[in-house]
mmCIF file of C-alpha atoms in Angstrom:
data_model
loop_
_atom_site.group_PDB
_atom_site.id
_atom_site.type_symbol
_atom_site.label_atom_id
_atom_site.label_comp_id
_atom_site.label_asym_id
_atom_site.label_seq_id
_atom_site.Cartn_x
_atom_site.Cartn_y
_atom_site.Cartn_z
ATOM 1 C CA UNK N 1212 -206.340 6.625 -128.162
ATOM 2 C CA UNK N 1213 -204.908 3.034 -129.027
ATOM 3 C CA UNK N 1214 -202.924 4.597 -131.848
ATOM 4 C CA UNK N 1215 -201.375 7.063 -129.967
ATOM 5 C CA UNK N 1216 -200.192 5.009 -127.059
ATOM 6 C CA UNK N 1217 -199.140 2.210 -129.945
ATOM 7 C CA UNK N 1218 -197.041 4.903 -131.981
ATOM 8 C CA UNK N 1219 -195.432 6.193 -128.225
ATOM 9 C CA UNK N 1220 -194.177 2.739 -127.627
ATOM 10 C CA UNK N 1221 -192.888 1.497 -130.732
ATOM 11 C CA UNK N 1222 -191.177 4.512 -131.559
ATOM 12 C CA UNK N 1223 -188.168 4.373 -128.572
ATOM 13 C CA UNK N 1224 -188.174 0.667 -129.651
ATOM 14 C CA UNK N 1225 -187.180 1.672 -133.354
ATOM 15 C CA UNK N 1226 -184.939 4.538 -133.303
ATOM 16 C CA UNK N 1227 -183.399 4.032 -129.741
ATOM 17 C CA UNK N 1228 -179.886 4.404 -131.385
ATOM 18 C CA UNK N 1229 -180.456 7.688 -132.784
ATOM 19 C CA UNK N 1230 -182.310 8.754 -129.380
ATOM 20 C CA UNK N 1231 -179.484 7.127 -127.428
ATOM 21 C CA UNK N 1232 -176.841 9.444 -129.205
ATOM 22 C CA UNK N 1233 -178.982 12.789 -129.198
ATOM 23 C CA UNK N 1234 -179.174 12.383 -125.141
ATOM 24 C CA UNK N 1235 -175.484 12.172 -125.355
ATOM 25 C CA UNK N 1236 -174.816 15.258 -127.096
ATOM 26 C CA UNK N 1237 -177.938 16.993 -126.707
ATOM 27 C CA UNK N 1238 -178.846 15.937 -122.885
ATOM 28 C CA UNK N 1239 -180.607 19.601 -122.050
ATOM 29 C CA UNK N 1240 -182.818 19.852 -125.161
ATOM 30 C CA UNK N 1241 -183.705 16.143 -124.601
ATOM 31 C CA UNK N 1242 -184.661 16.619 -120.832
ATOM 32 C CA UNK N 1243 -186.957 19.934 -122.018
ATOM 33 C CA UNK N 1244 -188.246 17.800 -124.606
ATOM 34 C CA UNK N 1245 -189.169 15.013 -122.420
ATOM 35 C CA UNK N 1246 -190.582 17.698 -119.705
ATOM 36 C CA UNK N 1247 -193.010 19.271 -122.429
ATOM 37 C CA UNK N 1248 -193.974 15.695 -123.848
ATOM 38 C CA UNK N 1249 -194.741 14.527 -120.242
ATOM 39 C CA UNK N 1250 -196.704 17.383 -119.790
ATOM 40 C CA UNK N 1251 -199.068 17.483 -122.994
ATOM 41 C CA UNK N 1252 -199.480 13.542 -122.304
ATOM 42 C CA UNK N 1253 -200.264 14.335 -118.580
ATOM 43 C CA UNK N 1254 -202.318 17.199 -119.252
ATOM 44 C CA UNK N 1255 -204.260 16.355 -121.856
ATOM 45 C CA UNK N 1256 -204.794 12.792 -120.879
ATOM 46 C CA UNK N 1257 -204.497 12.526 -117.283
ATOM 47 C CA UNK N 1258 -207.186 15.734 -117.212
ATOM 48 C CA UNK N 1259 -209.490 13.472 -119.555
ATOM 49 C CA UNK N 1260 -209.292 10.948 -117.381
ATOM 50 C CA UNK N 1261 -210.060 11.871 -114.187
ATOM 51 C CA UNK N 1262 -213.135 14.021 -115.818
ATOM 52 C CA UNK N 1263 -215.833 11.883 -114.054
ATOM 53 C CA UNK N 1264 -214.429 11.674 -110.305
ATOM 54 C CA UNK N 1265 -213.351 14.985 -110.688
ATOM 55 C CA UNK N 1266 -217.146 15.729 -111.762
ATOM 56 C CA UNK N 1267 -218.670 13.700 -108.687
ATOM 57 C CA UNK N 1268 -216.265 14.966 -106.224
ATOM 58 C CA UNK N 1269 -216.824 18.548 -106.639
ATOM 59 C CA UNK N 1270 -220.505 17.499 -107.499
ATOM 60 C CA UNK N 1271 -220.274 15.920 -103.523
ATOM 61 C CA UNK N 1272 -218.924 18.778 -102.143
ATOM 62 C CA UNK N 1273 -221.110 21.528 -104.026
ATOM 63 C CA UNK N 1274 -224.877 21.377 -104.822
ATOM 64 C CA UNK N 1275 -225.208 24.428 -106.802
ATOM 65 C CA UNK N 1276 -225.164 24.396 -110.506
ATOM 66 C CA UNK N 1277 -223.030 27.085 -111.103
ATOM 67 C CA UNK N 1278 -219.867 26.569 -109.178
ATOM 68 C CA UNK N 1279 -220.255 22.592 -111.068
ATOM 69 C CA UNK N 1280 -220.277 25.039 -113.865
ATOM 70 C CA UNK N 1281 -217.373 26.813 -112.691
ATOM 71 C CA UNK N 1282 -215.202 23.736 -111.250
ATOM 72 C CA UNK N 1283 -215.811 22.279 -115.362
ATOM 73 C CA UNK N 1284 -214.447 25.682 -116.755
ATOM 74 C CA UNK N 1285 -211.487 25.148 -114.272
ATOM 75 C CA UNK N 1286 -210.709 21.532 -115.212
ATOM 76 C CA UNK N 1287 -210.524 22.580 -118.867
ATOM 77 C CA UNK N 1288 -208.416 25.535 -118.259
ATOM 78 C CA UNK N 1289 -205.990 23.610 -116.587
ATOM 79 C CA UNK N 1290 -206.217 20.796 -119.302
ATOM 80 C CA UNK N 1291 -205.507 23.016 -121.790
ATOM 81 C CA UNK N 1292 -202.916 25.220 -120.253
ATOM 82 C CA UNK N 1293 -201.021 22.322 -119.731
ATOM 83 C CA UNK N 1294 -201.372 20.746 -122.959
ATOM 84 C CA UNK N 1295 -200.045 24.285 -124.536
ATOM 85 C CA UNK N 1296 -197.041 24.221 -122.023
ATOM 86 C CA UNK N 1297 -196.411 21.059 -123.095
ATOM 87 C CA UNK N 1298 -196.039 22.144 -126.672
ATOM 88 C CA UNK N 1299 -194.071 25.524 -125.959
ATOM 89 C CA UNK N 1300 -191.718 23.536 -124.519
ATOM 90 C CA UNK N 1301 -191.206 20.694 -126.960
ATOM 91 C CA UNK N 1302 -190.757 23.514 -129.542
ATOM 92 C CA UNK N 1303 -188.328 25.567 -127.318
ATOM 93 C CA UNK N 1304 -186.064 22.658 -127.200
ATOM 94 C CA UNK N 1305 -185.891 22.114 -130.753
ATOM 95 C CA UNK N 1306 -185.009 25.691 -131.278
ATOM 96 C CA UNK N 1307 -182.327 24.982 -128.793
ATOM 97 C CA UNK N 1308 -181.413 21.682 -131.139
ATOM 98 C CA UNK N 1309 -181.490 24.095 -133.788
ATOM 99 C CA UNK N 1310 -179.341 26.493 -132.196
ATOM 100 C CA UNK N 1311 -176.670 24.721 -130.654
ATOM 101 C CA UNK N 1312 -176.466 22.531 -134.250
ATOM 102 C CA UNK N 1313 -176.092 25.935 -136.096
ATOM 103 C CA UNK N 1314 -173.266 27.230 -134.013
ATOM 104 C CA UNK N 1315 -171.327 23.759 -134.254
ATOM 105 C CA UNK N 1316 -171.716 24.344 -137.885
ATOM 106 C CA UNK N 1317 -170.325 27.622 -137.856
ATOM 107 C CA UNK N 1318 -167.627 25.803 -135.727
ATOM 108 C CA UNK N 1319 -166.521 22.951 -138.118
ATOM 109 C CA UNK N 1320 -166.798 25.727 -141.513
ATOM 110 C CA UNK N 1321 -164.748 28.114 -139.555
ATOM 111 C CA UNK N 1322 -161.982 25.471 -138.887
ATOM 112 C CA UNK N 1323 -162.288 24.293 -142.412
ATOM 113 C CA UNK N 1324 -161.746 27.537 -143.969
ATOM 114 C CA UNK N 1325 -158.436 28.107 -141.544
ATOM 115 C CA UNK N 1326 -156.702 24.862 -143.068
#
């Protein structure tokens, strides 16, 4: 887990120019981006996390085995499912990169080939 939280901080720190000008002209896809990558860090982490009090808490509250059982399969549900939101939306933004990059393309060889 070191690693990842190492490679998360350093790399803002080493390419902040080139993330400084894709907010500017690609603020939307950035923001998605962002959402999805808070999400999958959130999800996947926070749910990790908070395995144990979630565990004793419902394990408090409840005394039979299979709604501990149950509350578990929840937990991981909702781990994954936002984990996978997390992704579809990281990759829906860079198809919207993509996309708007392609059509200012088109854009600049259009206006090329009328001069």
């Amino acid at each position: 887990m070191g690693i990842y939280l190492g490679v998360f901080s350093i790399t803002p720190v080493v390419w902040y120019k080139d993330i400084q000008k894709l907010w500017r002209v690609y603020r939307q896809e950035m923001l998605i981006a962002l959402l999805g990558l808070t999400l999958l860090i959130v999800g996947g982490l926070g749910a990790e996390l908070f395995k144990g009090g979630f565990q004793l808490f419902v394990g408090l509250l409840f005394h039979h085995d299979f709604i501990l059982f149950f509350a578990e399969k929840v937990r991981v549900a909702i781990e994954e499912f936002s984990e996978l939101l997390g992704e579809t939306l990281i990759l829906y933004a860079a198809f919207l990169f993509l996309k708007k990059r392609y059509r200012r393309r088109q854009l600049f060889d259009s206006y090329l080939s009328q001069t």
